[in-house]
XYZ file of C-alpha atoms in Angstrom:
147
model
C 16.121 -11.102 -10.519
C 15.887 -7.493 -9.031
C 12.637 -6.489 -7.427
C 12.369 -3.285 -5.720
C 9.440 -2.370 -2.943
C 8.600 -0.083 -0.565
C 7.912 -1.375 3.792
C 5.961 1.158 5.454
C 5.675 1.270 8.952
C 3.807 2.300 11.590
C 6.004 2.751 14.064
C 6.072 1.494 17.417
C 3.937 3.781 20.161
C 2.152 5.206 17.571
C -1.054 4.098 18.786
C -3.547 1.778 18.243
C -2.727 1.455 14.540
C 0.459 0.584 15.038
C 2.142 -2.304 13.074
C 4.923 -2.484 15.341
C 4.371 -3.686 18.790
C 6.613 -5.329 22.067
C 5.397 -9.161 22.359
C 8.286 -8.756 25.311
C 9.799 -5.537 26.813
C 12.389 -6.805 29.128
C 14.031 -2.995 29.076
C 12.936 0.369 29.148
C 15.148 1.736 26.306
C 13.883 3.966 23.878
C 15.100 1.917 21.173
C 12.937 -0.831 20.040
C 16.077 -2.807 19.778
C 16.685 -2.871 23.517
C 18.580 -6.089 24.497
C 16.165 -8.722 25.264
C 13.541 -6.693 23.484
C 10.730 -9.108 21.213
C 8.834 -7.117 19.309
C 6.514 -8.231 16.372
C 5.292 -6.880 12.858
C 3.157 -6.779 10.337
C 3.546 -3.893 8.140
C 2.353 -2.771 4.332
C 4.520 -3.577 1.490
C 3.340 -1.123 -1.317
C 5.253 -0.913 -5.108
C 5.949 3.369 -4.232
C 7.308 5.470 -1.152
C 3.481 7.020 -1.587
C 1.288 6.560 1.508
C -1.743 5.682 -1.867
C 0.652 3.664 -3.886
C -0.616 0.252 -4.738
C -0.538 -2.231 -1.793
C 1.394 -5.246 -3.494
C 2.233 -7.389 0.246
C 3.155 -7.438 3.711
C 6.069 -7.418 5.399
C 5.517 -9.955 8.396
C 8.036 -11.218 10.802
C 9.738 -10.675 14.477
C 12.446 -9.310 15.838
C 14.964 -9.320 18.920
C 17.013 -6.917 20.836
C 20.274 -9.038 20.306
C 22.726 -5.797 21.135
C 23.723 -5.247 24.652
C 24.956 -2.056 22.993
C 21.063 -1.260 21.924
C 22.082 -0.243 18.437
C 20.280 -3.658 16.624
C 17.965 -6.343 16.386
C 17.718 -10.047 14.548
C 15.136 -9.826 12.669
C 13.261 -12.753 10.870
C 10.642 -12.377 8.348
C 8.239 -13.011 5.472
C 7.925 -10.847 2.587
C 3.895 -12.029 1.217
C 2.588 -10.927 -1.570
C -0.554 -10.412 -2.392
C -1.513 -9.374 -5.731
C 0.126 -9.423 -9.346
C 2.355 -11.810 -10.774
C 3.725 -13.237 -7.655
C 0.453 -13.605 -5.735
C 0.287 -16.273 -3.288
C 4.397 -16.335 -2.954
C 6.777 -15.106 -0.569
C 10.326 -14.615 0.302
C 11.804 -15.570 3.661
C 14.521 -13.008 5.003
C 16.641 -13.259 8.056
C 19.526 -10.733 9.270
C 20.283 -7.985 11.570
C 18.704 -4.652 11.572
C 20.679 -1.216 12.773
C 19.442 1.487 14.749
C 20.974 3.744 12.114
C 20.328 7.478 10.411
C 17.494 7.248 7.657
C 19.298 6.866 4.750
C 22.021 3.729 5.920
C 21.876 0.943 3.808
C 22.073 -2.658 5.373
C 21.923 -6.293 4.033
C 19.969 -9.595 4.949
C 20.000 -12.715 3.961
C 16.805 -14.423 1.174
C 17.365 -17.868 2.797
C 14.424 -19.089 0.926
C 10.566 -18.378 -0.639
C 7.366 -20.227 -1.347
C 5.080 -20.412 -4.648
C 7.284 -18.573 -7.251
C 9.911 -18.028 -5.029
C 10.392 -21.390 -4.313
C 14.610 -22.186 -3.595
C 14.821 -18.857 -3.527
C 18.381 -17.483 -1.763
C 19.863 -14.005 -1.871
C 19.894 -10.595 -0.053
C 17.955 -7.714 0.318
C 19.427 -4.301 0.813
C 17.212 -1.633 2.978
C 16.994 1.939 2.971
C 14.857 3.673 5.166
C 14.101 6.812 3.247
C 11.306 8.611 4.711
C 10.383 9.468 8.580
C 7.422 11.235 10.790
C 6.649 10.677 14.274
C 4.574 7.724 13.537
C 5.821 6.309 9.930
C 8.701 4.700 8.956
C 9.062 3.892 5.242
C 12.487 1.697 4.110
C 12.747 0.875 0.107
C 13.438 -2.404 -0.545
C 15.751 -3.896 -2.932
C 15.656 -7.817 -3.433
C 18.197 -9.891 -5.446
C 16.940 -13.290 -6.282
C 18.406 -16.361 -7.083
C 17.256 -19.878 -7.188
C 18.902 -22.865 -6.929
């Protein structure tokens, strides 16, 4: 199964509406993926890159600083949905997460899902695609499988 998405972000220090905030800040880099770094999340998942597209989820997780070289984190997360067919279910995701150029594609790991997604394994592949000083937006791309 292929399902494709869109995370967007608002990114850390971007105010009071941000969905991205430090739960730790053990360093003062400028990357949020300073080692030793927790941060925390909880941002829209909508079906288009669109700021109005529909709102089909959340993406919902944590992350860590894990690089003494600052350039990632370990990131751990929920993908919940919230409306259409897979209402009530979600996919759990789990992998690292480069301080990269918009446009780099990376992989995690599906290690498992709830409701419809239940046994659930498989990987996503991100792509951040679109920037401003305050949004981030990645698309999405998850392979399913179930056991």
């Amino acid at each position: 199964m292929h399902l494709r998405f869109y995370n967007h972000e608002r990114i850390l220090g971007s105010g009071p509406n941000a969905t991205v905030v430090y739960s730790v800040q053990r360093t003062t880099s400028s990357s949020v993926s300073g080692f030793g770094n927790v941060y925390v999340y909880d941002n829209l998942l909508r079906a288009g890159v669109e700021t109005d597209s529909p709102i089909i989820g959340r993406n919902q997780g944590m992350g860590v600083g894990s690089s003494m070289a600052e350039n990632s984190g370990l990131t751990n997360f929920q993908l919940v949905f919230t409306v259409g067919e897979y209402n009530g279910s979600s996919l759990a995701l789990q992998g690292l997460f480069p301080v990269a150029p918009l446009g780099t594609l990376f992989e995690r790991a599906i290690t498992g899902g709830t409701g419809k997604f239940r046994l659930a394994r498989g990987y996503l592949l991100t792509t951040e695609v679109h920037s401003t000083n305050t949004t981030l937006t990645g698309q999405l791309d998850a392979y399913v499988t179930f056991r």
